[in-house]
Amino acid sequence: MTETNKNIHQEAEQEITLIDDQGNEELYQVLFTFDSEDYSKSYVLLYPASSAEDEEVDIQAFAFTSDVAGDASQGDLFPIEDDEEWEMVEEVLNTFLADDNMQ
């Protein structure tokens, strides 16, 4: 099993604009960020800022490097290309969602 730093950081209203292959821009809200000691990376999970609170959404995940202040919205995003890395990110997301539903 993958060891992941359990420090999940819920971000205070950080937004990131993603640009698709056709040049279309879409604004995303940062759901949370976390660090993985196994992969020596930080990750950010995003959802569309235009989504309604009770709406089911597709969550985007990226590895990222933050700016000097640790802000995910100002750093660089990198695709997650390794299947095992994806499984680890999904596990963290599922834990986050389960914990959020318990509250």
PDB file of C-alpha atoms in Angstrom:
ATOM      1  CA  MET A   1       0.000   0.000   0.000  1.00  0.00           C
ATOM      2  CA  THR A   2       1.221   3.496  -0.770  1.00  0.00           C
ATOM      3  CA  GLU A   3       2.284   5.732   2.076  1.00  0.00           C
ATOM      4  CA  THR A   4       0.771   9.167   1.757  1.00  0.00           C
ATOM      5  CA  ASN A   5       1.237  12.132   3.990  1.00  0.00           C
ATOM      6  CA  LYS A   6      -2.134  12.418   5.722  1.00  0.00           C
ATOM      7  CA  ASN A   7      -1.950  16.203   5.745  1.00  0.00           C
ATOM      8  CA  ILE A   8      -4.769  17.117   3.405  1.00  0.00           C
ATOM      9  CA  HIS A   9      -5.013  20.842   3.010  1.00  0.00           C
ATOM     10  CA  GLN A  10      -8.410  22.254   2.170  1.00  0.00           C
ATOM     11  CA  GLU A  11      -7.754  25.443   0.314  1.00  0.00           C
ATOM     12  CA  ALA A  12      -9.533  28.711   1.004  1.00  0.00           C
ATOM     13  CA  GLU A  13     -11.262  29.568  -2.278  1.00  0.00           C
ATOM     14  CA  GLN A  14      -8.272  29.083  -4.568  1.00  0.00           C
ATOM     15  CA  GLU A  15      -9.116  29.007  -8.256  1.00  0.00           C
ATOM     16  CA  ILE A  16      -7.174  27.716 -11.256  1.00  0.00           C
ATOM     17  CA  THR A  17      -7.943  28.319 -14.921  1.00  0.00           C
ATOM     18  CA  LEU A  18      -7.359  25.271 -17.122  1.00  0.00           C
ATOM     19  CA  ILE A  19      -7.009  25.584 -20.902  1.00  0.00           C
ATOM     20  CA  ASP A  20      -7.982  22.595 -23.067  1.00  0.00           C
ATOM     21  CA  ASP A  21      -6.496  21.530 -26.417  1.00  0.00           C
ATOM     22  CA  GLN A  22      -8.840  23.870 -28.319  1.00  0.00           C
ATOM     23  CA  GLY A  23      -7.812  26.880 -26.229  1.00  0.00           C
ATOM     24  CA  ASN A  24     -11.032  26.974 -24.197  1.00  0.00           C
ATOM     25  CA  GLU A  25     -10.589  28.235 -20.642  1.00  0.00           C
ATOM     26  CA  GLU A  26     -12.505  26.837 -17.673  1.00  0.00           C
ATOM     27  CA  LEU A  27     -12.288  28.029 -14.091  1.00  0.00           C
ATOM     28  CA  TYR A  28     -11.753  25.338 -11.429  1.00  0.00           C
ATOM     29  CA  GLN A  29     -11.937  25.513  -7.651  1.00  0.00           C
ATOM     30  CA  VAL A  30      -9.236  23.786  -5.558  1.00  0.00           C
ATOM     31  CA  LEU A  31     -10.887  20.991  -3.554  1.00  0.00           C
ATOM     32  CA  PHE A  32      -7.744  20.122  -1.593  1.00  0.00           C
ATOM     33  CA  THR A  33      -4.030  19.511  -1.904  1.00  0.00           C
ATOM     34  CA  PHE A  34      -1.880  16.788  -0.368  1.00  0.00           C
ATOM     35  CA  ASP A  35       1.682  15.470  -0.395  1.00  0.00           C
ATOM     36  CA  SER A  36       2.896  11.943  -1.088  1.00  0.00           C
ATOM     37  CA  GLU A  37       6.142  10.841   0.513  1.00  0.00           C
ATOM     38  CA  ASP A  38       6.292   7.752  -1.755  1.00  0.00           C
ATOM     39  CA  TYR A  39       6.209   9.836  -4.947  1.00  0.00           C
ATOM     40  CA  SER A  40       7.881  12.934  -3.474  1.00  0.00           C
ATOM     41  CA  LYS A  41       5.189  15.071  -5.064  1.00  0.00           C
ATOM     42  CA  SER A  42       2.347  17.365  -4.149  1.00  0.00           C
ATOM     43  CA  TYR A  43      -1.103  16.931  -5.675  1.00  0.00           C
ATOM     44  CA  VAL A  44      -4.057  19.207  -6.250  1.00  0.00           C
ATOM     45  CA  LEU A  45      -7.658  18.094  -6.852  1.00  0.00           C
ATOM     46  CA  LEU A  46      -9.971  20.457  -8.705  1.00  0.00           C
ATOM     47  CA  TYR A  47     -13.648  20.722  -9.621  1.00  0.00           C
ATOM     48  CA  PRO A  48     -15.424  23.127 -12.006  1.00  0.00           C
ATOM     49  CA  ALA A  49     -16.130  26.440 -10.266  1.00  0.00           C
ATOM     50  CA  SER A  50     -19.422  26.701 -12.155  1.00  0.00           C
ATOM     51  CA  SER A  51     -20.858  23.514 -10.613  1.00  0.00           C
ATOM     52  CA  ALA A  52     -23.798  23.646  -8.211  1.00  0.00           C
ATOM     53  CA  GLU A  53     -23.177  22.468  -4.654  1.00  0.00           C
ATOM     54  CA  ASP A  54     -25.385  19.361  -4.975  1.00  0.00           C
ATOM     55  CA  GLU A  55     -24.261  18.559  -8.539  1.00  0.00           C
ATOM     56  CA  GLU A  56     -22.107  15.512  -9.332  1.00  0.00           C
ATOM     57  CA  VAL A  57     -18.854  16.723 -10.907  1.00  0.00           C
ATOM     58  CA  ASP A  58     -15.749  15.319 -12.537  1.00  0.00           C
ATOM     59  CA  ILE A  59     -12.768  15.961 -10.316  1.00  0.00           C
ATOM     60  CA  GLN A  60      -9.457  16.715 -12.020  1.00  0.00           C
ATOM     61  CA  ALA A  61      -6.178  15.721 -10.348  1.00  0.00           C
ATOM     62  CA  PHE A  62      -2.665  16.924 -11.077  1.00  0.00           C
ATOM     63  CA  ALA A  63       0.773  16.779  -9.550  1.00  0.00           C
ATOM     64  CA  PHE A  64       1.939  20.327  -8.906  1.00  0.00           C
ATOM     65  CA  THR A  65       4.767  22.526  -7.812  1.00  0.00           C
ATOM     66  CA  SER A  66       3.599  25.427  -5.709  1.00  0.00           C
ATOM     67  CA  ASP A  67       4.834  28.974  -5.654  1.00  0.00           C
ATOM     68  CA  VAL A  68       7.081  30.233  -2.841  1.00  0.00           C
ATOM     69  CA  ALA A  69       4.040  30.811  -0.585  1.00  0.00           C
ATOM     70  CA  GLY A  70       2.806  27.231  -1.172  1.00  0.00           C
ATOM     71  CA  ASP A  71      -0.091  28.371  -3.366  1.00  0.00           C
ATOM     72  CA  ALA A  72      -1.261  25.635  -5.762  1.00  0.00           C
ATOM     73  CA  SER A  73      -3.047  28.137  -7.989  1.00  0.00           C
ATOM     74  CA  GLN A  74       0.207  29.933  -8.832  1.00  0.00           C
ATOM     75  CA  GLY A  75       2.467  26.935  -9.498  1.00  0.00           C
ATOM     76  CA  ASP A  76       2.862  24.471 -12.358  1.00  0.00           C
ATOM     77  CA  LEU A  77       0.504  21.516 -12.967  1.00  0.00           C
ATOM     78  CA  PHE A  78       1.669  18.156 -14.327  1.00  0.00           C
ATOM     79  CA  PRO A  79      -0.433  15.230 -15.581  1.00  0.00           C
ATOM     80  CA  ILE A  80      -0.468  12.011 -13.569  1.00  0.00           C
ATOM     81  CA  GLU A  81       0.597   9.303 -16.012  1.00  0.00           C
ATOM     82  CA  ASP A  82       1.426   6.305 -13.792  1.00  0.00           C
ATOM     83  CA  ASP A  83      -1.415   3.847 -12.979  1.00  0.00           C
ATOM     84  CA  GLU A  84      -0.157   3.175  -9.445  1.00  0.00           C
ATOM     85  CA  GLU A  85       0.100   6.907  -8.805  1.00  0.00           C
ATOM     86  CA  TRP A  86      -3.505   7.343 -10.047  1.00  0.00           C
ATOM     87  CA  GLU A  87      -4.670   4.594  -7.687  1.00  0.00           C
ATOM     88  CA  MET A  88      -3.004   6.373  -4.755  1.00  0.00           C
ATOM     89  CA  VAL A  89      -4.653   9.693  -5.687  1.00  0.00           C
ATOM     90  CA  GLU A  90      -8.053   7.998  -6.023  1.00  0.00           C
ATOM     91  CA  GLU A  91      -7.597   6.352  -2.614  1.00  0.00           C
ATOM     92  CA  VAL A  92      -6.853   9.724  -0.999  1.00  0.00           C
ATOM     93  CA  LEU A  93      -9.856  11.281  -2.758  1.00  0.00           C
ATOM     94  CA  ASN A  94     -12.163   8.457  -1.645  1.00  0.00           C
ATOM     95  CA  THR A  95     -10.937   8.841   1.944  1.00  0.00           C
ATOM     96  CA  PHE A  96     -11.493  12.602   1.760  1.00  0.00           C
ATOM     97  CA  LEU A  97     -15.026  12.153   0.388  1.00  0.00           C
ATOM     98  CA  ALA A  98     -15.884   9.491   2.999  1.00  0.00           C
ATOM     99  CA  ASP A  99     -14.597  11.724   5.805  1.00  0.00           C
ATOM    100  CA  ASP A 100     -16.491  14.716   4.389  1.00  0.00           C
ATOM    101  CA  ASN A 101     -19.749  12.709   4.265  1.00  0.00           C
ATOM    102  CA  MET A 102     -19.281  11.662   7.913  1.00  0.00           C
ATOM    103  CA  GLN A 103     -19.280  15.289   9.079  1.00  0.00           C
TER     104      GLN A 103
END
